[in-house]
Coordinates of C-alpha atoms in Angstrom, one line a residue:
X1416 CA -124.2 -66.2 -33.7
X1417 CA -122.4 -67.4 -37.0
X1418 CA -119.3 -65.4 -38.2
X1419 CA -120.7 -64.8 -41.6
X1420 CA -122.4 -61.1 -39.7
X1421 CA -124.9 -59.4 -42.4
X1422 CA -121.4 -57.2 -43.4
X1423 CA -123.2 -55.0 -45.7
X1424 CA -125.7 -53.4 -43.0
X1425 CA -122.6 -52.6 -41.4
X1426 CA -121.2 -51.2 -43.7
X1427 CA -123.8 -49.4 -44.2
X1428 CA -124.2 -47.9 -41.0
X1429 CA -120.4 -46.9 -40.6
X1430 CA -120.1 -44.8 -43.7
X1431 CA -123.8 -43.0 -42.0
X1432 CA -121.5 -40.1 -40.3
X1433 CA -124.3 -37.5 -40.6
X1434 CA -124.2 -34.3 -38.3
X1435 CA -128.2 -33.9 -37.7
X1436 CA -127.9 -35.2 -34.2
X1437 CA -125.3 -33.8 -32.7
X1438 CA -128.1 -31.6 -30.7
X1439 CA -131.0 -33.4 -29.7
X1440 CA -127.8 -36.3 -28.0
X1441 CA -125.3 -33.5 -26.1
X1442 CA -122.8 -34.1 -28.6
X1443 CA -120.1 -31.5 -29.3
X1444 CA -119.4 -30.9 -32.9
X1445 CA -117.0 -33.1 -34.8
X1446 CA -117.6 -36.4 -32.8
X1447 CA -118.8 -37.8 -35.5
X1448 CA -115.1 -37.7 -37.1
X1449 CA -112.9 -40.8 -35.2
X1450 CA -109.6 -41.5 -34.6
X1451 CA -109.4 -44.6 -32.2
X1452 CA -106.0 -46.1 -31.9
X1453 CA -105.3 -49.1 -29.8
X1454 CA -104.5 -52.8 -29.5
X1455 CA -107.6 -53.7 -31.9
X1456 CA -108.7 -51.8 -34.9
X1457 CA -112.0 -50.0 -33.9
X1458 CA -114.4 -49.2 -36.9
X1459 CA -116.6 -46.8 -34.7
X1460 CA -119.6 -45.1 -36.5
X1461 CA -122.0 -42.3 -34.9
X1462 CA -125.7 -42.5 -36.8
X1463 CA -128.9 -40.1 -35.5
X1464 CA -131.8 -43.2 -33.9
X1465 CA -134.7 -43.7 -35.4
X1466 CA -137.8 -41.4 -35.2
X1467 CA -141.5 -40.9 -34.2
X1468 CA -144.2 -39.9 -33.5
X1469 CA -146.6 -39.4 -30.0
X1470 CA -149.5 -40.1 -28.9
X1471 CA -151.2 -40.9 -24.7
X1472 CA -151.0 -39.0 -21.7
X1473 CA -148.4 -36.8 -19.5
X1474 CA -149.1 -34.0 -17.2
X1475 CA -146.8 -30.9 -16.2
X1476 CA -148.1 -29.0 -13.3
X1477 CA -147.5 -25.0 -12.6
X1478 CA -144.6 -23.2 -11.9
X1479 CA -143.5 -23.2 -8.0
X1480 CA -141.4 -20.2 -6.9
X1481 CA -137.4 -20.5 -9.1
X1482 CA -134.6 -18.5 -7.9
X1483 CA -132.7 -16.5 -10.6
X1484 CA -129.8 -15.2 -8.9
X1485 CA -127.6 -14.7 -12.7
X1486 CA -128.2 -15.0 -16.1
X1487 CA -127.1 -17.5 -19.0
X1488 CA -124.7 -16.1 -21.2
X1489 CA -122.6 -18.0 -24.1
X1490 CA -119.6 -18.5 -23.5
X1491 CA -116.4 -20.4 -25.9
X1492 CA -117.4 -23.5 -26.1
X1493 CA -115.0 -26.7 -25.4
X1494 CA -112.0 -26.4 -28.7
X1495 CA -113.4 -30.0 -30.9
X1496 CA -109.3 -30.7 -31.0
X1497 CA -109.9 -32.4 -27.4
X1498 CA -112.4 -34.7 -26.1
X1499 CA -115.2 -33.4 -23.7
X1500 CA -117.6 -35.3 -21.8
X1501 CA -121.0 -33.6 -21.9
X1502 CA -123.2 -35.9 -20.6
X1503 CA -123.4 -39.7 -19.0
X1504 CA -121.5 -41.6 -21.4
X1505 CA -120.6 -39.2 -24.5
X1506 CA -124.2 -38.9 -26.0
X1507 CA -127.5 -39.5 -25.3
X1508 CA -127.5 -43.3 -26.7
X1509 CA -125.9 -43.8 -23.9
X1510 CA -123.2 -45.8 -25.7
X1511 CA -120.3 -44.9 -23.5
X1512 CA -118.0 -44.2 -27.0
X1513 CA -115.3 -41.4 -26.3
X1514 CA -114.3 -40.8 -30.5
X1515 CA -111.2 -38.8 -30.0
X1516 CA -108.4 -39.6 -27.5
X1517 CA -105.7 -41.3 -28.3
X1518 CA -104.7 -44.7 -27.7
X1519 CA -104.5 -45.8 -23.2
X1520 CA -102.5 -48.9 -24.3
X1521 CA -99.8 -47.2 -21.7
X1522 CA -100.9 -45.1 -18.8
X1523 CA -100.1 -44.0 -15.2
X1524 CA -100.8 -42.0 -12.3
X1525 CA -101.2 -38.1 -13.7
X1526 CA -103.0 -36.9 -10.6
X1527 CA -105.1 -37.0 -7.6
X1528 CA -107.2 -35.4 -5.7
X1529 CA -107.9 -36.9 -2.4
X1530 CA -110.6 -36.5 0.4
X1531 CA -108.7 -33.5 2.3
X1532 CA -110.0 -31.5 -0.8
X1533 CA -112.8 -33.2 -2.1
X1534 CA -115.4 -34.0 1.0
X1535 CA -118.0 -36.6 0.2
X1536 CA -119.0 -39.9 -1.6
X1537 CA -119.0 -39.7 -5.3
X1538 CA -121.7 -41.9 -7.8
X1539 CA -121.7 -39.8 -10.4
X1540 CA -119.7 -40.5 -13.4
X1541 CA -117.1 -37.5 -13.8
X1542 CA -117.8 -34.6 -16.8
X1543 CA -114.7 -33.5 -18.9
X1544 CA -115.2 -29.8 -20.4
X1545 CA -113.1 -26.6 -21.0
X1546 CA -110.1 -28.1 -19.1
X1547 CA -111.9 -29.1 -16.6
X1548 CA -112.8 -32.0 -14.6
X1549 CA -116.2 -31.5 -13.0
X1550 CA -117.7 -33.7 -9.5
X1551 CA -120.5 -33.6 -7.5
X1552 CA -120.6 -35.3 -4.0
X1553 CA -123.0 -36.5 -1.9
X1554 CA -122.3 -33.5 -0.3
X1555 CA -124.6 -31.6 -2.3
X1556 CA -120.7 -30.2 -3.4
X1557 CA -119.9 -29.1 -6.9
X1558 CA -116.5 -29.1 -8.0
X1559 CA -114.2 -27.9 -11.0
X1560 CA -110.8 -29.6 -11.1
X1561 CA -108.0 -28.6 -13.2
X1562 CA -107.7 -31.4 -15.9
X1563 CA -103.9 -31.0 -16.4
X1564 CA -103.3 -31.2 -12.3
X1565 CA -106.3 -32.2 -10.3
X1566 CA -105.4 -28.6 -8.4
X1567 CA -109.7 -27.3 -7.7
X1568 CA -110.1 -24.9 -9.4
X1569 CA -113.4 -23.8 -7.6
X1570 CA -116.4 -25.2 -5.2
X1571 CA -120.0 -24.7 -5.4
X1572 CA -121.8 -26.1 -2.9
X1573 CA -125.5 -26.2 -4.0
X1574 CA -127.5 -27.1 -0.5
X1575 CA -127.8 -28.9 2.6
X1576 CA -128.4 -33.0 2.0
X1577 CA -130.4 -35.0 3.7
X1578 CA -129.2 -36.7 6.7
X1579 CA -130.3 -40.5 7.8
X1580 CA -132.0 -39.5 10.8
X1581 CA -133.6 -36.8 8.6
X1582 CA -134.8 -39.8 5.7
X1583 CA -135.4 -42.8 8.6
X1584 CA -137.9 -40.9 10.6
X1585 CA -140.4 -41.1 7.7
X1586 CA -143.2 -43.1 7.3
X1587 CA -141.7 -47.0 6.7
X1588 CA -138.0 -45.6 6.4
X1589 CA -136.7 -47.1 9.1
X1590 CA -133.3 -48.6 8.2
X1591 CA -133.8 -47.9 4.9
X1592 CA -130.9 -46.7 2.2
X1593 CA -127.7 -46.7 1.8
X1594 CA -126.4 -43.5 0.6
X1595 CA -126.1 -41.3 3.2
X1596 CA -125.5 -38.0 3.5
X1597 CA -127.8 -38.3 0.1
X1598 CA -127.0 -35.3 -1.8
X1599 CA -126.0 -35.6 -5.3
X1600 CA -126.0 -38.8 -6.5
X1601 CA -126.4 -39.0 -10.5
X1602 CA -124.7 -36.8 -13.4
X1603 CA -125.2 -33.7 -14.4
X1604 CA -125.3 -33.1 -17.6
X1605 CA -123.8 -29.5 -19.8
X1606 CA -124.8 -27.7 -22.7
X1607 CA -122.0 -27.3 -24.3
X1608 CA -123.6 -23.9 -26.3
X1609 CA -123.8 -22.2 -23.5
X1610 CA -121.4 -23.3 -20.6
X1611 CA -124.3 -24.1 -18.5
X1612 CA -124.1 -27.0 -16.3
X1613 CA -127.5 -29.3 -15.1
X1614 CA -127.4 -31.4 -11.6
X1615 CA -130.0 -32.2 -9.4
X1616 CA -129.9 -32.9 -5.8
X1617 CA -132.1 -33.8 -2.4
X1618 CA -131.2 -31.7 0.7
X1619 CA -132.7 -30.8 3.3
X1620 CA -134.8 -27.2 3.0
X1621 CA -133.4 -24.5 5.1
X1622 CA -135.2 -24.2 8.5
X1623 CA -136.2 -28.1 9.1
X1624 CA -134.9 -31.1 9.9
X1625 CA -137.3 -33.7 9.5
X1626 CA -138.2 -36.2 6.8
X1627 CA -140.8 -33.5 5.8
X1628 CA -138.6 -31.2 5.0
X1629 CA -136.3 -33.2 2.6
X1630 CA -137.1 -32.1 -1.2
X1631 CA -135.6 -32.4 -4.8
X1632 CA -134.3 -29.6 -6.4
X1633 CA -132.5 -28.8 -10.0
X1634 CA -129.7 -26.5 -10.5
X1635 CA -128.6 -24.5 -13.4
X1636 CA -124.5 -23.6 -12.6
X1637 CA -123.2 -21.1 -15.5
X1638 CA -119.8 -22.8 -15.5
X1639 CA -118.1 -19.4 -16.5
X1640 CA -117.6 -17.8 -13.6
X1641 CA -119.4 -20.9 -11.1
X1642 CA -122.8 -18.9 -9.8
X1643 CA -126.0 -20.6 -9.6
X1644 CA -127.5 -19.4 -13.0
X1645 CA -131.1 -20.8 -11.2
X1646 CA -132.3 -24.0 -8.7
X1647 CA -136.0 -25.3 -8.6
X1648 CA -138.0 -27.8 -6.0
X1649 CA -139.0 -30.4 -8.5
X1650 CA -140.7 -32.7 -6.7
X1651 CA -144.2 -33.1 -8.2
X1652 CA -147.0 -31.6 -6.4
X1653 CA -148.8 -34.3 -4.9
X1654 CA -146.3 -35.5 -2.3
X1655 CA -147.8 -35.5 1.0
X1656 CA -147.6 -38.7 4.4
X1657 CA -148.2 -41.9 1.8
X1658 CA -152.3 -41.9 2.1
X1659 CA -154.5 -41.2 -0.1
X1660 CA -152.6 -41.7 -3.3
X1661 CA -149.7 -39.1 -1.9
X1662 CA -146.5 -40.5 -2.5
X1663 CA -143.5 -39.7 0.2
X1664 CA -140.4 -36.7 -1.2
X1665 CA -137.8 -38.9 1.3
X1666 CA -139.1 -42.5 0.1
X1667 CA -138.0 -41.4 -4.0
X1668 CA -134.2 -41.2 -4.6
X1669 CA -132.7 -39.4 -7.5
X1670 CA -129.9 -41.9 -8.9
X1671 CA -130.5 -41.6 -12.8
X1672 CA -128.0 -39.5 -15.3
X1673 CA -130.3 -36.3 -16.1
X1674 CA -130.5 -36.1 -20.2
X1675 CA -130.8 -32.6 -22.1
X1676 CA -132.9 -33.2 -25.4
X1677 CA -134.1 -30.2 -27.4
X1678 CA -133.7 -27.6 -24.9
X1679 CA -135.2 -29.6 -22.1
X1680 CA -133.6 -31.4 -19.1
X1681 CA -134.7 -34.7 -18.2
X1682 CA -134.3 -36.8 -14.2
X1683 CA -135.8 -39.7 -12.9
X1684 CA -136.5 -41.1 -9.1
X1685 CA -136.8 -44.4 -8.3
X1686 CA -136.7 -45.8 -4.4
X1687 CA -134.6 -46.6 -1.8
X1688 CA -132.6 -49.9 -0.9
X1689 CA -135.3 -51.9 0.9
X1690 CA -137.8 -50.4 -2.0
X1691 CA -139.5 -49.0 1.5
X1692 CA -142.5 -46.6 2.2
X1693 CA -144.9 -44.9 -0.7
X1694 CA -142.3 -44.1 -3.9
X1695 CA -143.0 -44.6 -7.9
X1696 CA -140.4 -44.0 -11.0
X1697 CA -140.9 -40.8 -12.3
X1698 CA -139.3 -38.6 -14.9
X1699 CA -139.5 -35.0 -14.8
X1700 CA -138.8 -32.5 -16.8
X1701 CA -137.7 -28.6 -16.7
X1702 CA -137.1 -26.0 -19.7
X1703 CA -132.8 -25.0 -19.7
X1704 CA -134.7 -21.6 -18.2
X1705 CA -136.1 -22.9 -15.4
X1706 CA -139.5 -21.4 -16.4
X1707 CA -142.7 -22.8 -17.0
X1708 CA -144.3 -26.2 -15.9
X1709 CA -143.1 -29.4 -14.5
X1710 CA -143.3 -31.9 -16.5
X1711 CA -144.1 -35.4 -15.2
X1712 CA -144.8 -38.9 -16.2
X1713 CA -145.6 -41.3 -13.4
X1714 CA -145.6 -44.8 -13.5
X1715 CA -149.7 -46.4 -13.3
X1716 CA -148.5 -48.6 -10.6
X1717 CA -149.9 -48.5 -6.9
X1718 CA -146.4 -48.1 -5.9
X1719 CA -142.2 -48.9 -7.2
X1720 CA -141.9 -48.7 -10.9
X1721 CA -138.0 -47.5 -9.3
X1722 CA -136.5 -45.9 -12.6
X1723 CA -133.0 -45.5 -11.2
X1724 CA -130.6 -47.3 -13.8
X1725 CA -126.9 -45.4 -13.7
X1726 CA -127.5 -43.8 -17.8
X1727 CA -131.1 -42.4 -16.6
X1728 CA -133.2 -41.6 -19.8
X1729 CA -131.5 -42.5 -24.4
X1730 CA -132.9 -40.3 -26.4
X1731 CA -133.7 -40.8 -30.2
X1732 CA -132.6 -38.4 -33.2
X1733 CA -136.9 -36.9 -32.5
X1734 CA -135.9 -36.3 -28.8
X1735 CA -137.7 -39.4 -28.1
X1736 CA -137.1 -40.8 -24.3
X1737 CA -136.5 -44.2 -23.4
X1738 CA -136.2 -45.8 -19.2
X1739 CA -136.8 -49.0 -17.6
X1740 CA -138.2 -49.8 -15.0
X1741 CA -137.7 -52.0 -11.6
X1742 CA -140.0 -53.6 -10.0
X1743 CA -143.7 -52.8 -9.1
X1744 CA -146.6 -54.4 -7.4
X1745 CA -148.4 -55.6 -9.2
X1746 CA -147.8 -59.8 -9.3
X1747 CA -149.7 -62.7 -10.3
X1748 CA -153.3 -62.6 -11.9
X1749 CA -153.3 -58.2 -11.6
X1750 CA -153.2 -56.1 -14.2
X1751 CA -150.1 -54.9 -15.9
X1752 CA -148.3 -52.0 -14.2
X1753 CA -145.6 -50.7 -16.2
X1754 CA -143.4 -52.5 -13.5
X1755 CA -140.0 -54.5 -15.5
X1756 CA -140.3 -52.7 -18.3
X1757 CA -138.8 -50.3 -21.1
X1758 CA -141.2 -47.6 -22.1
X1759 CA -140.7 -45.1 -24.6
X1760 CA -142.5 -41.1 -23.7
X1761 CA -142.2 -38.4 -25.8
X1762 CA -140.7 -35.1 -25.9
X1763 CA -143.8 -34.2 -23.6
X1764 CA -143.7 -37.9 -21.6
X1765 CA -146.5 -39.3 -23.0
X1766 CA -146.1 -43.0 -23.7
X1767 CA -145.6 -44.4 -26.5
X1768 CA -144.7 -47.9 -26.8
X1769 CA -144.0 -50.5 -24.5
X1770 CA -142.2 -53.9 -23.8
X1771 CA -141.9 -56.4 -21.3
X1772 CA -141.3 -59.7 -20.7
X1773 CA -144.1 -62.5 -20.4
X1774 CA -142.7 -63.3 -16.5
X1775 CA -143.1 -59.4 -15.8
X1776 CA -145.5 -60.5 -12.7
X1777 CA -143.0 -62.9 -11.7
X1778 CA -139.8 -60.6 -11.7
X1779 CA -142.4 -58.1 -9.9
X1780 CA -142.6 -60.6 -7.1
X1781 CA -138.8 -61.2 -6.6
X1782 CA -137.5 -57.8 -7.3
X1783 CA -135.9 -59.3 -10.6
X1784 CA -135.8 -55.3 -12.0
X1785 CA -135.2 -55.1 -15.8
X1786 CA -134.5 -51.1 -15.0
X1787 CA -130.9 -52.2 -13.0
X1788 CA -129.6 -51.2 -16.3
X1789 CA -130.3 -48.7 -18.6
X1790 CA -131.8 -48.6 -22.3
X1791 CA -128.8 -48.8 -25.2
X1792 CA -129.7 -47.4 -28.0
X1793 CA -126.8 -49.4 -31.3
X1794 CA -125.0 -47.7 -33.3
X1795 CA -127.8 -47.4 -36.5
X1796 CA -131.4 -46.4 -36.9
X1797 CA -133.1 -49.5 -35.2
X1798 CA -132.6 -51.5 -32.3
X1799 CA -132.6 -51.0 -29.0
X1800 CA -130.4 -53.6 -26.2
X1801 CA -131.8 -53.7 -22.8
X1802 CA -130.9 -56.6 -20.5
X1803 CA -131.4 -56.2 -16.4
X1804 CA -131.4 -58.7 -13.3
X1805 CA -131.8 -62.5 -14.3
X1806 CA -134.8 -64.6 -15.0
X1807 CA -136.7 -66.8 -16.3
X1808 CA -138.3 -67.6 -19.7
X1809 CA -141.3 -69.3 -19.5
X1810 CA -143.3 -68.5 -15.7
X1811 CA -141.4 -69.9 -13.1
X1812 CA -140.2 -72.8 -14.1
X1813 CA -136.9 -74.2 -15.9
X1814 CA -132.6 -72.8 -15.5
X1815 CA -132.8 -69.0 -14.3
X1816 CA -131.3 -66.8 -17.0
X1817 CA -129.4 -63.6 -17.3
X1818 CA -131.6 -62.3 -20.3
X1819 CA -131.6 -59.5 -23.0
X1820 CA -133.4 -58.1 -25.1
X1821 CA -133.1 -56.5 -28.8
X1822 CA -136.2 -53.7 -29.1
X1823 CA -137.3 -51.8 -32.3
X1824 CA -137.4 -48.4 -31.2
X1825 CA -139.7 -47.3 -33.0
X1826 CA -142.2 -50.0 -31.3
X1827 CA -141.1 -51.3 -28.7
X1828 CA -143.1 -54.1 -28.8
X1829 CA -145.8 -54.9 -26.2
X1830 CA -145.5 -57.7 -23.3
X1831 CA -143.3 -60.8 -24.9
X1832 CA -142.7 -59.3 -28.2
X1833 CA -139.2 -58.4 -28.6
X1834 CA -137.6 -58.3 -32.2
X1835 CA -134.2 -60.9 -29.9
X1836 CA -134.2 -62.1 -26.5
X1837 CA -131.0 -64.1 -25.8
X1838 CA -128.3 -64.4 -23.0
X1839 CA -126.1 -62.2 -21.6
X1840 CA -123.9 -63.6 -18.2
X1841 CA -122.7 -66.4 -17.5
X1842 CA -123.6 -67.7 -14.6
X1843 CA -127.4 -66.1 -14.9
X1844 CA -125.7 -63.2 -13.7
X1845 CA -127.3 -59.2 -12.4
X1846 CA -126.6 -56.6 -14.8
X1847 CA -126.3 -52.8 -12.9
X1848 CA -125.5 -49.5 -14.2
X1849 CA -124.8 -49.2 -18.2
X1850 CA -124.3 -51.1 -21.2
X1851 CA -121.8 -49.3 -23.8
X1852 CA -121.7 -50.1 -28.0
X1853 CA -119.1 -49.4 -30.3
X1854 CA -118.8 -51.2 -34.0
X1855 CA -115.6 -52.7 -33.9
X1856 CA -113.6 -54.6 -36.6
X1857 CA -113.7 -58.4 -35.7
X1858 CA -111.8 -61.0 -37.6
X1859 CA -111.4 -58.5 -40.2
X1860 CA -115.3 -57.6 -40.3
X1861 CA -116.9 -54.8 -38.9
X1862 CA -119.7 -55.9 -35.9
X1863 CA -122.3 -53.9 -33.4
X1864 CA -120.4 -55.4 -30.4
X1865 CA -122.6 -54.1 -27.2
X1866 CA -120.3 -54.3 -23.7
X1867 CA -123.2 -55.1 -20.8
X1868 CA -121.4 -55.4 -17.0
X1869 CA -121.5 -58.8 -16.3
X1870 CA -121.0 -59.4 -11.8
X1871 CA -117.7 -61.9 -13.4
X1872 CA -116.7 -59.5 -16.2
X1873 CA -117.1 -57.5 -19.2
X1874 CA -119.0 -59.3 -21.5
X1875 CA -118.8 -58.8 -25.4
X1876 CA -121.9 -59.2 -27.3
X1877 CA -121.8 -59.5 -31.5
X1878 CA -125.2 -57.8 -33.0
X1879 CA -126.7 -59.7 -35.9
X1880 CA -128.6 -56.8 -38.1
X1881 CA -131.1 -57.2 -40.6
X1882 CA -134.6 -58.4 -41.0
X1883 CA -134.3 -61.0 -38.1
X1884 CA -131.7 -59.3 -35.7
X1885 CA -129.9 -61.5 -33.1
X1886 CA -126.6 -62.0 -30.7
X1887 CA -124.3 -64.0 -29.2
X1888 CA -121.7 -63.8 -26.4
X1889 CA -118.4 -63.7 -27.9
X1890 CA -115.9 -62.7 -25.3
X1891 CA -115.6 -62.7 -21.5
X1892 CA -112.8 -60.5 -19.6
X1893 CA -109.8 -62.7 -20.2
X1894 CA -109.4 -62.0 -16.7
X1895 CA -110.5 -60.1 -13.1
X1896 CA -114.1 -59.3 -13.1
X1897 CA -114.7 -55.1 -14.6
X1898 CA -118.6 -56.0 -13.3
X1899 CA -119.1 -51.6 -13.6
X1900 CA -120.1 -50.1 -16.3
X1901 CA -118.1 -50.1 -19.3
X1902 CA -116.4 -47.2 -22.0
X1903 CA -114.8 -47.3 -25.2
X1904 CA -112.0 -45.1 -25.2
X1905 CA -108.3 -44.9 -26.5
X1906 CA -109.1 -48.1 -28.6
X1907 CA -109.7 -50.3 -25.4
X1908 CA -112.7 -50.7 -23.5
X1909 CA -112.6 -49.9 -20.1
X1910 CA -114.6 -50.6 -16.8
X1911 CA -114.1 -51.3 -12.9
X1912 CA -114.2 -53.9 -10.5
X1913 CA -116.2 -52.6 -7.8
X1914 CA -116.6 -55.5 -5.7
X1915 CA -119.9 -54.8 -4.9
X1916 CA -123.3 -56.1 -7.0
X1917 CA -122.5 -59.8 -7.2
X1918 CA -118.6 -59.2 -8.1
X1919 CA -116.2 -61.5 -6.9
X1920 CA -112.8 -61.4 -7.2
X1921 CA -110.0 -58.5 -6.3
X1922 CA -112.2 -54.6 -6.4
X1923 CA -111.5 -51.3 -7.5
X1924 CA -108.9 -52.0 -10.8
X1925 CA -109.4 -50.6 -13.7
X1926 CA -109.5 -52.9 -16.6
X1927 CA -108.7 -51.8 -20.7
X1928 CA -109.7 -54.2 -22.6
X1929 CA -109.3 -55.1 -26.2
X1930 CA -112.5 -54.9 -27.7
X1931 CA -112.8 -57.6 -30.5
X1932 CA -111.1 -60.1 -27.8
X1933 CA -111.4 -59.3 -24.4
X1934 CA -108.4 -59.8 -23.0
X1935 CA -107.4 -57.7 -20.7
X1936 CA -103.9 -55.6 -22.1
X1937 CA -104.6 -53.0 -18.9
X1938 CA -105.0 -53.2 -15.1
X1939 CA -104.6 -50.0 -12.6
X1940 CA -104.9 -50.5 -9.1
X1941 CA -107.3 -47.5 -8.0
X1942 CA -108.5 -45.6 -3.9
X1943 CA -111.4 -48.0 -3.2
X1944 CA -114.9 -47.1 -5.3
X1945 CA -118.9 -47.4 -5.0
X1946 CA -120.8 -49.0 -6.5
X1947 CA -122.2 -48.6 -10.2
X1948 CA -118.7 -46.4 -10.9
X1949 CA -118.2 -45.4 -14.1
X1950 CA -114.4 -44.3 -15.8
X1951 CA -114.6 -40.9 -17.5
X1952 CA -112.4 -40.3 -20.9
X1953 CA -111.2 -37.0 -21.9
X1954 CA -109.1 -34.4 -22.9
X1955 CA -106.0 -37.3 -23.1
X1956 CA -107.2 -38.5 -20.0
X1957 CA -108.8 -41.6 -17.9
X1958 CA -110.7 -40.1 -14.9
X1959 CA -112.2 -41.7 -12.1
X1960 CA -113.8 -40.8 -9.4
X1961 CA -113.4 -43.0 -5.8
X1962 CA -114.9 -43.3 -2.3
X1963 CA -111.0 -40.8 -1.0
X1964 CA -111.3 -38.1 -4.0
X1965 CA -110.5 -38.5 -7.8
X1966 CA -107.9 -40.0 -9.6
X1967 CA -106.9 -39.2 -13.3
X1968 CA -104.2 -41.0 -15.5
X1969 CA -102.8 -40.6 -19.0
X1970 CA -100.5 -42.1 -21.5

């Protein structure tokens, strides 16, 4: 990309700091007031994304039995003076921007809460709210930790997690899956106006011990007194044994982060490692009250089409959702099945538009998920970024490449019509999890940068806006291989080397990088972490979930 970017366009984006999208994006009040310090000057702006109209069809099911043991009440919202984290990556745009915390240029370990106090693996991003760090585990437990000391304030168990012997006894599921016990994997979401947290859990239903008793539930928890407000099963009604068009609940895995948009909670499903048995990509939704019909969108493939990226659905200012799918079952010569696609859904889960590379059938056949990465709505009003596993430009010939796409969120473009397609990771690396995005001053001019988790380490893409948008890679992390999903906080870009997902080099290290150059300025060794782990920042600290508990670092 030329050094002469569209500066006029970027200045317009930076000045557009309206508050009209706060509620829809799950942002706490005051997020548009940016004060970011650090080695590089960050010119960061938060704006609402594009609005659109609806079309096409979704389905809903009638309300099953739902438990309402407590009544939700409003409580005091966390102070504007502290950065809160109430949804994955700070907002439904999934930009990963902490706009309030001071410089994290010099940090040390503030506290550690280990496995003697916290039971179960942590895959979700910790949330930070009202002086608490909230963590969920695969034991179906929710923990509230004191954000200053790490002491456990309370623990709430919401069910009995599914075990490997139960899940793997299901039809076609022998040897499948890599997370056991299987409890809460996706990042929850908090309604900051009511103080209610919503989570999705997999559990073994009471009185059962086989695969037929595995189910998924949504749980609403009032944080003021850590009581369950309601708990409800969220599996669609046509589950069965994999025959006659049914699918198998035990074959579905809930990994993606939840989204809260205009009073509804959205959750997505994919499959287990191994792409086993009969499963589908699903988007489900419920009102915050827990009452009413379960909204359901199912991808049209015969099987697969998982919606599993760490970040979950992105949402724009109109409440429209964007999800990305993995490989579907249809190959060359068969009809398009929405595999390896980005899909735009209305709030009622009707398909509005979609995008897929021309090579979607080849990607389907070779397990090259476009949806291994989640959609990111970029700062401003008009671009969505999507990447994923590597593929080919045309057909199956030529060099394998790591592709990224710029899409128009108003209309995603159909098959083979992105606004721009370009190279992302060195050496055709795969992208897993989620990206981050911010407006950063580079060589004296503000630029939209997208920070992408490549196997070799974080890379930055500089986005040119205007009539013919494009991007180019301007830096790679100067050392190590921070290959986990990045965030932007305290003036730096933060990511963790997980040692998984084709990442090399030393694992379990937190890296802080200059957002303008990629120079590594901070490294902190951590306890071992799971793949796709995402750091959290808020309340003046950085928090990481590890295989041994939780670690917090402060200046």
